[in-house]
Amino acid sequence: MASRPHQKDLTTGPIGPTLLAFALPTLGANILQTLNGSINTIWVGRFLGESAVSATANANTIMFLMFAAVFGFGMAATILIGQSMGRRDVEAARRAFGAAIGLVLAGSVVIATLGWVFTPDILHALATPPAAMPLALAYLRVIFLGLPASMLLVLLGMALRGVGDSVTPLWFTGLSVLLDSGLNPVFIKGLFGMPALGIAGSATATLIANHVAALGLLAVVYRRDLPIRLRGPELRYLLPSADLVRTIVTKGLPMGAQMLVVSVAGLTMTGLVNSYGVDTSAAYGVSMQLWAYIQMPALALGAAVSSMAAQNIGAAKWDRVEAITRSGLLFSAIITTTMVGVIILFDRPVMALFLGGGSHALPIARHIQVLASWNFIIFGMTMVLFSTVRANGAVWAPLVMLLIAMFPVRLGFAFGLMPSLHADALWWSFPLGSIANFVMALGYYRYGNWRSQRLAVPPAQAHQQAQTDAEPAGRLHPTG
């Protein structure tokens, strides 16, 4: 099948090389995003101190929670797009994309508004250290303003991966990172005649970068006439039919809830960490920066497995779905193990970039790495299994498994053993929860009923006729 530049048919060709070739641009985008967060944390830590680092760690945890509230809808639509492309049904992919844009942007505007209003209450509920409270408040409120643009940027990247293009999102992630990291010191310190905004300047740089990158990526979708673009009567897909809303919401809510579960568990853990003081809070914040790098290969492979599995499920090529999963598990285990080893070997000089060589938080952060980092090897393999089953619309079982792993296992262990192990109970709870989650995920993948479930774009109603009148082919070739 012919395809546009960067756009791949994921239902043919060798499994392993195709999976790696598709995952590498996603990994590159993840590296750039995480590097951007690290650079911004370095700017904040060097210019504003440990309290500011603690403030950004608390604020970013909250943003993940807000992000999760609408992200599941985008995930559901992306799977619909991938399956539709596997069936060569481009119109169905466009209807799913339009629905995702309409639902996610509307949801993000609501979440951003509520977040702005209730930022002080959220930070108090999180037990943010008093020294970090005013900084976290200033930072988070500006970040909320940029939530719709952030969601649009992520959603466009997900949709492009659904149609087999993982390269274009990489370039615009690079643009966003270049702008964000470059503008951070400008707005923090007030360089080149700009106002000196302190920690709010870091958030302002992120806001500007995300708006520029999202609008630029949207322009490329139309300039290249990619399959997901909407024109003329297709723009009414932004107001989706009730059946399509029901499909996306029914599948999207459990997937979004999985992120909410992780977020609530993370908020609870952050509250426990904060109870040990600013040094431990700052050490945990820097540890999360390094963990973001360790997770990157697993997340990239998970995204690639999901996109490949969705297209192959749409094409009814189940033998390839099994091979994709096996390759994903192998690659995830090898690459993540390597990442853990490298991070532990070189953790001190890297952490000193954030905290300075004489910081009291540095030995705490190194201790956290030794006890908890290896859990991401198991985490990565679990993400591959979840990505496969979710690609066929099986979303409730992963949610239940995640709930069990996060709360009765991870947090139950942490709360139960804090009196005897103190802060070490928090760090040991990470691998324990990951092991429980992997065992359940493997059992469900091998013996569950996920293969019999289906996720499909509902047939178009009356408005489809208006679209076909304007564009004669209801089922288009993926090249448009």
Short mmCIF file of C-alpha atoms in Angstrom, two decimals:
data_model
loop_
_atom_site.label_atom_id
_atom_site.label_comp_id
_atom_site.label_asym_id
_atom_site.label_seq_id
_atom_site.Cartn_x
_atom_site.Cartn_y
_atom_site.Cartn_z
CA MET A 1 0.00 0.00 0.00
CA ALA A 2 1.33 3.45 -0.87
CA SER A 3 1.72 5.91 1.96
CA ARG A 4 2.68 9.48 2.61
CA PRO A 5 6.16 10.38 3.84
CA HIS A 6 6.60 9.29 7.51
CA GLN A 7 3.24 7.47 7.42
CA LYS A 8 3.49 3.69 7.80
CA ASP A 9 1.20 0.75 7.20
CA LEU A 10 1.75 -1.15 10.45
CA THR A 11 -0.09 -4.31 9.30
CA THR A 12 2.74 -5.55 7.04
CA GLY A 13 6.47 -6.12 7.24
CA PRO A 14 8.75 -7.53 9.95
CA ILE A 15 7.48 -7.06 13.52
CA GLY A 16 10.65 -6.26 15.49
CA PRO A 17 12.26 -3.73 13.14
CA THR A 18 8.89 -2.06 12.47
CA LEU A 19 8.16 -1.78 16.20
CA LEU A 20 11.57 -0.25 16.92
CA ALA A 21 11.41 2.09 13.91
CA PHE A 22 7.99 3.31 15.03
CA ALA A 23 8.96 3.55 18.71
CA LEU A 24 12.24 5.45 18.21
CA PRO A 25 10.66 8.80 17.17
CA THR A 26 8.23 8.47 20.09
CA LEU A 27 11.18 7.74 22.38
CA GLY A 28 12.94 10.79 20.94
CA ALA A 29 9.88 12.92 21.71
CA ASN A 30 9.75 11.52 25.25
CA ILE A 31 13.45 12.24 25.73
CA LEU A 32 12.99 15.81 24.56
CA GLN A 33 9.96 16.36 26.82
CA THR A 34 11.72 14.94 29.85
CA LEU A 35 14.93 16.80 29.06
CA ASN A 36 12.85 19.95 28.86
CA GLY A 37 11.43 19.30 32.32
CA SER A 38 14.90 18.63 33.67
CA ILE A 39 16.37 21.79 32.13
CA ASN A 40 13.50 23.83 33.51
CA THR A 41 14.02 22.28 36.95
CA ILE A 42 17.73 23.17 36.74
CA TRP A 43 16.85 26.79 35.90
CA VAL A 44 14.35 26.93 38.77
CA GLY A 45 16.67 25.22 41.25
CA ARG A 46 19.71 27.34 40.38
CA PHE A 47 17.88 30.67 40.27
CA LEU A 48 15.22 30.18 42.96
CA GLY A 49 16.40 27.38 45.32
CA GLU A 50 15.15 24.11 46.78
CA SER A 51 11.76 25.46 47.83
CA ALA A 52 11.06 26.32 44.19
CA VAL A 53 12.06 22.79 43.10
CA SER A 54 9.68 21.40 45.70
CA ALA A 55 6.96 23.75 44.44
CA THR A 56 7.30 22.61 40.82
CA ALA A 57 7.28 18.94 41.90
CA ASN A 58 4.00 19.47 43.77
CA ALA A 59 2.49 21.50 40.92
CA ASN A 60 3.47 18.97 38.24
CA THR A 61 1.84 16.15 40.19
CA ILE A 62 -1.39 18.15 40.27
CA MET A 63 -1.15 18.89 36.55
CA PHE A 64 -0.87 15.19 35.83
CA LEU A 65 -4.11 14.72 37.75
CA MET A 66 -5.86 17.44 35.74
CA PHE A 67 -4.41 16.10 32.53
CA ALA A 68 -5.75 12.62 33.28
CA ALA A 69 -9.30 13.93 33.63
CA VAL A 70 -9.57 14.42 29.85
CA PHE A 71 -6.72 12.30 28.48
CA GLY A 72 -8.65 9.02 28.39
CA PHE A 73 -10.97 10.36 25.71
CA GLY A 74 -7.98 11.06 23.49
CA MET A 75 -6.64 7.55 24.10
CA ALA A 76 -9.96 6.00 23.12
CA ALA A 77 -10.16 8.08 19.95
CA THR A 78 -6.57 7.19 19.03
CA ILE A 79 -7.36 3.48 19.24
CA LEU A 80 -10.45 4.07 17.10
CA ILE A 81 -8.27 5.88 14.56
CA GLY A 82 -5.73 3.04 14.48
CA GLN A 83 -8.35 0.32 14.02
CA SER A 84 -10.09 2.37 11.33
CA MET A 85 -6.82 2.79 9.44
CA GLY A 86 -6.21 -0.96 9.72
CA ARG A 87 -9.59 -1.48 8.00
CA ARG A 88 -8.71 1.26 5.42
CA ASP A 89 -11.74 3.26 6.62
CA VAL A 90 -10.36 6.81 6.63
CA GLU A 91 -13.73 8.48 7.11
CA ALA A 92 -14.23 6.61 10.38
CA ALA A 93 -10.76 7.77 11.45
CA ARG A 94 -11.74 11.37 10.71
CA ARG A 95 -14.95 11.09 12.70
CA ALA A 96 -13.02 9.68 15.67
CA PHE A 97 -10.43 12.45 15.41
CA GLY A 98 -13.07 15.18 15.22
CA ALA A 99 -14.86 13.77 18.24
CA ALA A 100 -11.61 13.65 20.21
CA ILE A 101 -10.74 17.25 19.41
CA GLY A 102 -14.20 18.47 20.38
CA LEU A 103 -14.46 16.47 23.59
CA VAL A 104 -10.88 16.92 24.82
CA LEU A 105 -10.62 20.65 24.18
CA ALA A 106 -13.97 21.30 25.83
CA GLY A 107 -12.95 19.19 28.81
CA SER A 108 -9.56 20.85 29.13
CA VAL A 109 -11.12 24.33 29.16
CA VAL A 110 -13.42 23.27 32.01
CA ILE A 111 -10.58 21.65 33.95
CA ALA A 112 -8.31 24.67 33.45
CA THR A 113 -11.00 27.04 34.71
CA LEU A 114 -11.73 24.95 37.80
CA GLY A 115 -8.02 24.45 38.42
CA TRP A 116 -7.34 28.19 38.35
CA VAL A 117 -10.11 28.88 40.84
CA PHE A 118 -9.28 26.07 43.27
CA THR A 119 -5.46 26.09 43.06
CA PRO A 120 -4.99 27.19 46.73
CA ASP A 121 -7.36 24.48 47.98
CA ILE A 122 -5.62 21.82 45.90
CA LEU A 123 -2.19 22.78 47.21
CA HIS A 124 -3.42 22.79 50.81
CA ALA A 125 -4.98 19.35 50.33
CA LEU A 126 -1.61 18.13 49.05
CA ALA A 127 0.10 19.35 52.24
CA THR A 128 2.50 21.48 50.19
CA PRO A 129 5.31 22.71 52.48
CA PRO A 130 4.64 26.30 53.64
CA ALA A 131 7.95 27.49 52.19
CA ALA A 132 6.91 26.23 48.76
CA MET A 133 3.25 27.32 48.87
CA PRO A 134 3.43 30.83 47.28
CA LEU A 135 5.81 29.58 44.61
CA ALA A 136 3.62 26.58 43.77
CA LEU A 137 0.54 28.82 43.59
CA ALA A 138 2.15 31.25 41.14
CA TYR A 139 3.56 28.45 38.98
CA LEU A 140 0.45 26.27 38.84
CA ARG A 141 -2.00 29.01 37.94
CA VAL A 142 -0.03 29.94 34.83
CA ILE A 143 0.34 26.27 33.89
CA PHE A 144 -3.46 25.87 34.06
CA LEU A 145 -3.82 28.60 31.43
CA GLY A 146 -1.82 26.50 29.00
CA LEU A 147 -3.72 23.25 29.57
CA PRO A 148 -5.92 23.41 26.40
CA ALA A 149 -2.90 24.00 24.15
CA SER A 150 -0.98 21.22 25.93
CA MET A 151 -3.86 18.82 25.38
CA LEU A 152 -4.18 19.79 21.71
CA LEU A 153 -0.46 19.18 21.15
CA VAL A 154 -0.58 15.75 22.79
CA LEU A 155 -3.82 14.77 21.06
CA LEU A 156 -2.48 15.69 17.61
CA GLY A 157 0.63 13.62 18.29
CA MET A 158 -1.46 10.65 19.40
CA ALA A 159 -3.72 10.91 16.34
CA LEU A 160 -0.75 11.03 13.98
CA ARG A 161 0.70 7.93 15.60
CA GLY A 162 -2.68 6.28 15.14
CA VAL A 163 -2.37 6.72 11.37
CA GLY A 164 1.24 5.49 11.41
CA ASP A 165 3.24 8.75 11.61
CA SER A 166 5.49 8.96 14.65
CA VAL A 167 8.06 11.29 13.06
CA THR A 168 6.11 14.53 12.65
CA PRO A 169 5.18 14.74 16.38
CA LEU A 170 8.90 14.41 17.16
CA TRP A 171 9.78 17.58 15.22
CA PHE A 172 7.15 19.67 16.95
CA THR A 173 8.07 18.29 20.35
CA GLY A 174 11.57 19.51 19.55
CA LEU A 175 10.23 22.94 18.69
CA SER A 176 8.29 23.10 21.96
CA VAL A 177 11.33 22.03 23.98
CA LEU A 178 13.61 24.54 22.24
CA LEU A 179 11.22 27.40 22.98
CA ASP A 180 10.42 26.32 26.55
CA SER A 181 13.98 25.71 27.72
CA GLY A 182 15.25 28.81 25.95
CA LEU A 183 12.55 31.14 27.31
CA ASN A 184 12.75 29.88 30.91
CA PRO A 185 15.70 32.03 32.03
CA VAL A 186 14.37 34.96 29.99
CA PHE A 187 11.12 35.15 31.97
CA ILE A 188 12.50 33.94 35.31
CA LYS A 189 15.25 36.58 35.45
CA GLY A 190 13.73 39.20 33.14
CA LEU A 191 16.37 39.12 30.41
CA PHE A 192 16.25 41.17 27.19
CA GLY A 193 13.78 43.63 28.66
CA MET A 194 11.20 40.98 29.63
CA PRO A 195 9.54 41.19 33.07
CA ALA A 196 11.21 39.19 35.86
CA LEU A 197 8.41 36.78 36.79
CA GLY A 198 10.32 34.35 39.01
CA ILE A 199 8.82 30.88 39.08
CA ALA A 200 5.77 32.10 37.13
CA GLY A 201 8.23 32.88 34.32
CA SER A 202 9.02 29.18 33.98
CA ALA A 203 5.32 28.43 33.54
CA THR A 204 4.95 31.33 31.09
CA ALA A 205 7.69 29.87 28.89
CA THR A 206 5.85 26.52 28.85
CA LEU A 207 2.58 28.22 27.95
CA ILE A 208 4.12 30.05 24.97
CA ALA A 209 6.01 26.98 23.71
CA ASN A 210 2.95 24.71 23.78
CA HIS A 211 0.77 27.19 21.91
CA VAL A 212 3.33 27.69 19.15
CA ALA A 213 3.99 23.94 18.74
CA ALA A 214 0.31 22.93 18.80
CA LEU A 215 -0.72 25.50 16.20
CA GLY A 216 2.29 24.61 14.05
CA LEU A 217 1.50 20.89 14.14
CA LEU A 218 -2.13 21.58 13.24
CA ALA A 219 -0.96 23.64 10.27
CA VAL A 220 1.22 20.74 9.06
CA VAL A 221 -1.73 18.32 9.24
CA TYR A 222 -3.59 20.54 6.78
CA ARG A 223 -0.62 21.45 4.60
CA ARG A 224 0.18 17.76 4.04
CA ASP A 225 -3.51 16.88 3.69
CA LEU A 226 -3.08 14.04 6.19
CA PRO A 227 -5.92 11.52 6.61
CA ILE A 228 -7.14 12.99 9.92
CA ARG A 229 -7.67 16.54 8.58
CA LEU A 230 -11.24 17.89 8.60
CA ARG A 231 -12.57 20.12 5.84
CA GLY A 232 -15.93 21.52 4.79
CA PRO A 233 -18.86 19.41 6.01
CA GLU A 234 -16.38 17.20 7.95
CA LEU A 235 -15.95 20.01 10.48
CA ARG A 236 -19.28 18.96 11.97
CA TYR A 237 -17.44 15.89 13.30
CA LEU A 238 -16.17 18.26 16.02
CA LEU A 239 -19.72 17.92 17.40
CA PRO A 240 -19.88 14.12 17.37
CA SER A 241 -22.98 11.97 17.21
CA ALA A 242 -24.42 10.60 20.44
CA ASP A 243 -23.30 7.08 19.52
CA LEU A 244 -19.71 8.16 18.98
CA VAL A 245 -19.68 10.18 22.19
CA ARG A 246 -21.00 7.13 24.01
CA THR A 247 -18.29 4.92 22.53
CA ILE A 248 -15.46 7.33 23.35
CA VAL A 249 -16.75 8.11 26.83
CA THR A 250 -17.46 4.47 27.69
CA LYS A 251 -13.94 3.43 26.76
CA GLY A 252 -12.22 6.71 27.56
CA LEU A 253 -13.42 7.09 31.14
CA PRO A 254 -11.77 3.85 32.35
CA MET A 255 -8.53 4.76 30.55
CA GLY A 256 -8.61 8.25 32.00
CA ALA A 257 -9.45 6.73 35.37
CA GLN A 258 -6.25 4.68 35.18
CA MET A 259 -4.30 7.92 35.01
CA LEU A 260 -6.42 9.32 37.82
CA VAL A 261 -5.60 6.27 39.94
CA VAL A 262 -1.89 6.84 39.33
CA SER A 263 -2.35 10.55 40.03
CA VAL A 264 -4.25 10.07 43.29
CA ALA A 265 -1.70 7.49 44.43
CA GLY A 266 1.04 9.94 43.44
CA LEU A 267 -0.63 12.78 45.33
CA THR A 268 -0.97 10.56 48.40
CA MET A 269 2.66 9.52 48.12
CA THR A 270 3.74 13.16 47.71
CA GLY A 271 1.83 14.05 50.86
CA LEU A 272 3.63 11.27 52.76
CA VAL A 273 6.98 12.41 51.36
CA ASN A 274 6.25 16.04 52.31
CA SER A 275 5.76 14.96 55.92
CA TYR A 276 9.52 14.25 56.07
CA GLY A 277 10.44 17.87 55.22
CA VAL A 278 11.70 19.98 52.35
CA ASP A 279 14.96 18.02 51.84
CA THR A 280 13.12 14.72 51.35
CA SER A 281 10.52 16.46 49.17
CA ALA A 282 13.24 17.97 46.97
CA ALA A 283 15.04 14.60 46.80
CA TYR A 284 11.83 12.92 45.71
CA GLY A 285 11.25 15.63 43.09
CA VAL A 286 14.71 15.05 41.59
CA SER A 287 14.21 11.27 41.75
CA MET A 288 11.04 11.67 39.72
CA GLN A 289 13.05 13.60 37.13
CA LEU A 290 15.40 10.62 36.74
CA TRP A 291 12.52 8.14 36.80
CA ALA A 292 10.99 9.99 33.89
CA TYR A 293 14.07 9.08 31.83
CA ILE A 294 13.95 5.46 32.97
CA GLN A 295 10.28 5.19 31.97
CA MET A 296 10.79 6.70 28.52
CA PRO A 297 11.64 3.50 26.59
CA ALA A 298 8.71 1.66 28.16
CA LEU A 299 6.27 4.46 27.39
CA ALA A 300 7.53 4.77 23.81
CA LEU A 301 7.29 1.03 23.26
CA GLY A 302 3.83 1.01 24.84
CA ALA A 303 2.66 3.71 22.44
CA ALA A 304 4.16 1.82 19.49
CA VAL A 305 2.61 -1.47 20.60
CA SER A 306 -0.78 0.21 21.01
CA SER A 307 -0.67 1.78 17.53
CA MET A 308 0.57 -1.38 15.84
CA ALA A 309 -1.84 -3.64 17.71
CA ALA A 310 -4.82 -1.38 16.94
CA GLN A 311 -4.10 -1.38 13.21
CA ASN A 312 -3.56 -5.14 13.13
CA ILE A 313 -6.70 -5.79 15.17
CA GLY A 314 -8.58 -3.65 12.65
CA ALA A 315 -7.09 -5.81 9.88
CA ALA A 316 -7.91 -9.02 11.87
CA LYS A 317 -4.23 -10.10 11.92
CA TRP A 318 -4.13 -11.69 15.36
CA ASP A 319 -0.90 -13.60 14.78
CA ARG A 320 0.85 -10.26 14.31
CA VAL A 321 -0.77 -8.89 17.48
CA GLU A 322 0.79 -11.74 19.50
CA ALA A 323 4.19 -11.19 17.85
CA ILE A 324 4.00 -7.44 18.50
CA THR A 325 3.37 -8.07 22.21
CA ARG A 326 6.26 -10.54 22.53
CA SER A 327 8.66 -8.15 20.81
CA GLY A 328 7.45 -5.28 23.01
CA LEU A 329 8.06 -7.26 26.20
CA LEU A 330 11.58 -8.25 25.13
CA PHE A 331 12.63 -4.78 24.00
CA SER A 332 11.15 -3.14 27.09
CA ALA A 333 12.97 -5.47 29.49
CA ILE A 334 16.35 -5.06 27.77
CA ILE A 335 16.23 -1.30 27.27
CA THR A 336 14.77 -0.41 30.69
CA THR A 337 17.28 -2.62 32.51
CA THR A 338 20.08 -0.77 30.72
CA MET A 339 18.55 2.59 31.66
CA VAL A 340 18.29 1.62 35.35
CA GLY A 341 21.93 0.53 35.43
CA VAL A 342 23.18 3.73 33.81
CA ILE A 343 21.11 5.99 36.08
CA ILE A 344 22.29 4.26 39.27
CA LEU A 345 25.94 4.33 38.17
CA PHE A 346 25.91 8.05 37.37
CA ASP A 347 23.20 9.33 39.71
CA ARG A 348 25.38 11.61 41.86
CA PRO A 349 26.76 13.94 39.15
CA VAL A 350 23.35 14.09 37.48
CA MET A 351 21.52 14.92 40.72
CA ALA A 352 24.13 17.56 41.57
CA LEU A 353 22.95 19.47 38.49
CA PHE A 354 19.57 19.93 40.17
CA LEU A 355 20.54 20.33 43.80
CA GLY A 356 24.20 21.33 43.92
CA GLY A 357 26.95 19.08 45.26
CA GLY A 358 26.52 20.22 48.87
CA SER A 359 22.74 19.83 49.15
CA HIS A 360 21.40 17.84 52.13
CA ALA A 361 18.82 16.37 49.74
CA LEU A 362 21.47 14.68 47.57
CA PRO A 363 22.19 11.58 49.72
CA ILE A 364 18.45 11.11 50.25
CA ALA A 365 17.86 11.18 46.50
CA ARG A 366 20.64 8.62 45.85
CA HIS A 367 19.16 6.30 48.47
CA ILE A 368 15.74 6.54 46.81
CA GLN A 369 17.24 5.55 43.45
CA VAL A 370 18.89 2.40 44.80
CA LEU A 371 15.74 1.15 46.52
CA ALA A 372 13.08 2.03 43.95
CA SER A 373 14.46 2.50 40.42
CA TRP A 374 14.52 -1.17 39.41
CA ASN A 375 10.71 -1.36 39.66
CA PHE A 376 10.48 0.34 36.26
CA ILE A 377 11.77 -2.81 34.53
CA ILE A 378 8.59 -4.56 35.65
CA PHE A 379 6.51 -1.45 35.03
CA GLY A 380 7.63 -1.33 31.39
CA MET A 381 6.60 -4.91 30.69
CA THR A 382 3.23 -4.27 32.31
CA MET A 383 2.70 -1.25 30.05
CA VAL A 384 3.25 -3.42 26.96
CA LEU A 385 0.61 -5.92 28.11
CA PHE A 386 -1.85 -3.14 28.94
CA SER A 387 -1.21 -1.43 25.59
CA THR A 388 -2.15 -4.59 23.69
CA VAL A 389 -5.38 -5.36 25.52
CA ARG A 390 -6.50 -1.72 25.47
CA ALA A 391 -5.97 -1.65 21.69
CA ASN A 392 -9.00 -3.94 21.45
CA GLY A 393 -11.15 -1.93 23.85
CA ALA A 394 -10.47 -3.94 27.02
CA VAL A 395 -10.21 -1.09 29.53
CA TRP A 396 -11.94 -2.15 32.75
CA ALA A 397 -9.65 -5.02 33.74
CA PRO A 398 -6.46 -2.88 33.57
CA LEU A 399 -8.21 -0.26 35.70
CA VAL A 400 -9.14 -2.80 38.38
CA MET A 401 -5.63 -4.26 38.39
CA LEU A 402 -4.09 -0.81 38.71
CA LEU A 403 -6.41 0.06 41.61
CA ILE A 404 -5.34 -3.08 43.46
CA ALA A 405 -1.63 -2.49 42.79
CA MET A 406 -1.69 1.18 43.78
CA PHE A 407 -3.84 1.18 46.89
CA PRO A 408 -4.08 -2.03 48.93
CA VAL A 409 -0.61 -3.10 47.75
CA ARG A 410 1.62 -0.03 47.31
CA LEU A 411 0.01 2.49 49.66
CA GLY A 412 -1.11 -0.22 52.09
CA PHE A 413 2.50 -1.34 52.43
CA ALA A 414 3.72 2.26 52.78
CA PHE A 415 1.21 3.20 55.48
CA GLY A 416 1.60 -0.11 57.31
CA LEU A 417 5.39 -0.11 57.52
CA MET A 418 6.16 3.60 57.89
CA PRO A 419 6.24 3.30 61.73
CA SER A 420 9.04 0.70 61.49
CA LEU A 421 10.82 1.44 58.18
CA HIS A 422 10.11 5.19 58.15
CA ALA A 423 10.71 6.76 54.69
CA ASP A 424 12.14 3.48 53.35
CA ALA A 425 8.63 2.05 53.44
CA LEU A 426 7.69 4.60 50.77
CA TRP A 427 10.56 3.65 48.46
CA TRP A 428 10.09 -0.13 48.84
CA SER A 429 6.39 0.20 48.07
CA PHE A 430 7.17 1.08 44.43
CA PRO A 431 8.64 -2.29 43.34
CA LEU A 432 6.08 -4.19 45.41
CA GLY A 433 3.19 -2.50 43.61
CA SER A 434 4.80 -3.03 40.19
CA ILE A 435 5.27 -6.74 40.80
CA ALA A 436 1.61 -7.15 41.79
CA ASN A 437 0.47 -5.23 38.72
CA PHE A 438 2.61 -7.29 36.33
CA VAL A 439 1.42 -10.63 37.70
CA MET A 440 -2.22 -9.60 37.26
CA ALA A 441 -1.60 -8.13 33.78
CA LEU A 442 0.18 -11.27 32.56
CA GLY A 443 -2.63 -13.48 33.84
CA TYR A 444 -5.26 -11.37 32.08
CA TYR A 445 -3.30 -11.26 28.82
CA ARG A 446 -2.96 -15.04 28.73
CA TYR A 447 -6.33 -16.13 30.10
CA GLY A 448 -8.69 -13.11 29.94
CA ASN A 449 -11.47 -12.45 27.43
CA TRP A 450 -9.94 -9.26 25.97
CA ARG A 451 -9.64 -10.75 22.48
CA SER A 452 -13.43 -11.09 22.21
CA GLN A 453 -14.07 -7.38 22.94
CA ARG A 454 -14.48 -4.81 20.18
CA LEU A 455 -13.96 -1.06 19.82
CA ALA A 456 -15.33 0.44 16.61
CA VAL A 457 -16.52 3.79 15.29
CA PRO A 458 -20.36 3.69 15.19
CA PRO A 459 -21.88 4.09 11.72
CA ALA A 460 -22.39 7.72 10.70
CA GLN A 461 -25.93 9.04 10.80
CA ALA A 462 -27.59 11.69 8.65
CA HIS A 463 -24.60 14.03 8.62
CA GLN A 464 -22.53 11.37 6.83
CA GLN A 465 -24.71 11.85 3.75
CA ALA A 466 -23.83 15.53 3.64
CA GLN A 467 -20.16 14.59 3.77
CA THR A 468 -20.40 11.98 1.02
CA ASP A 469 -22.20 14.46 -1.19
CA ALA A 470 -19.14 16.71 -0.93
CA GLU A 471 -16.54 13.92 -1.15
CA PRO A 472 -17.70 10.89 -3.15
CA ALA A 473 -15.58 8.19 -1.52
CA GLY A 474 -16.94 7.16 1.86
CA ARG A 475 -14.06 4.72 2.28
CA LEU A 476 -10.88 6.44 1.22
CA HIS A 477 -7.43 5.10 0.63
CA PRO A 478 -5.20 6.12 3.57
CA THR A 479 -3.18 8.39 1.31
CA GLY A 480 -6.30 10.54 0.96
#
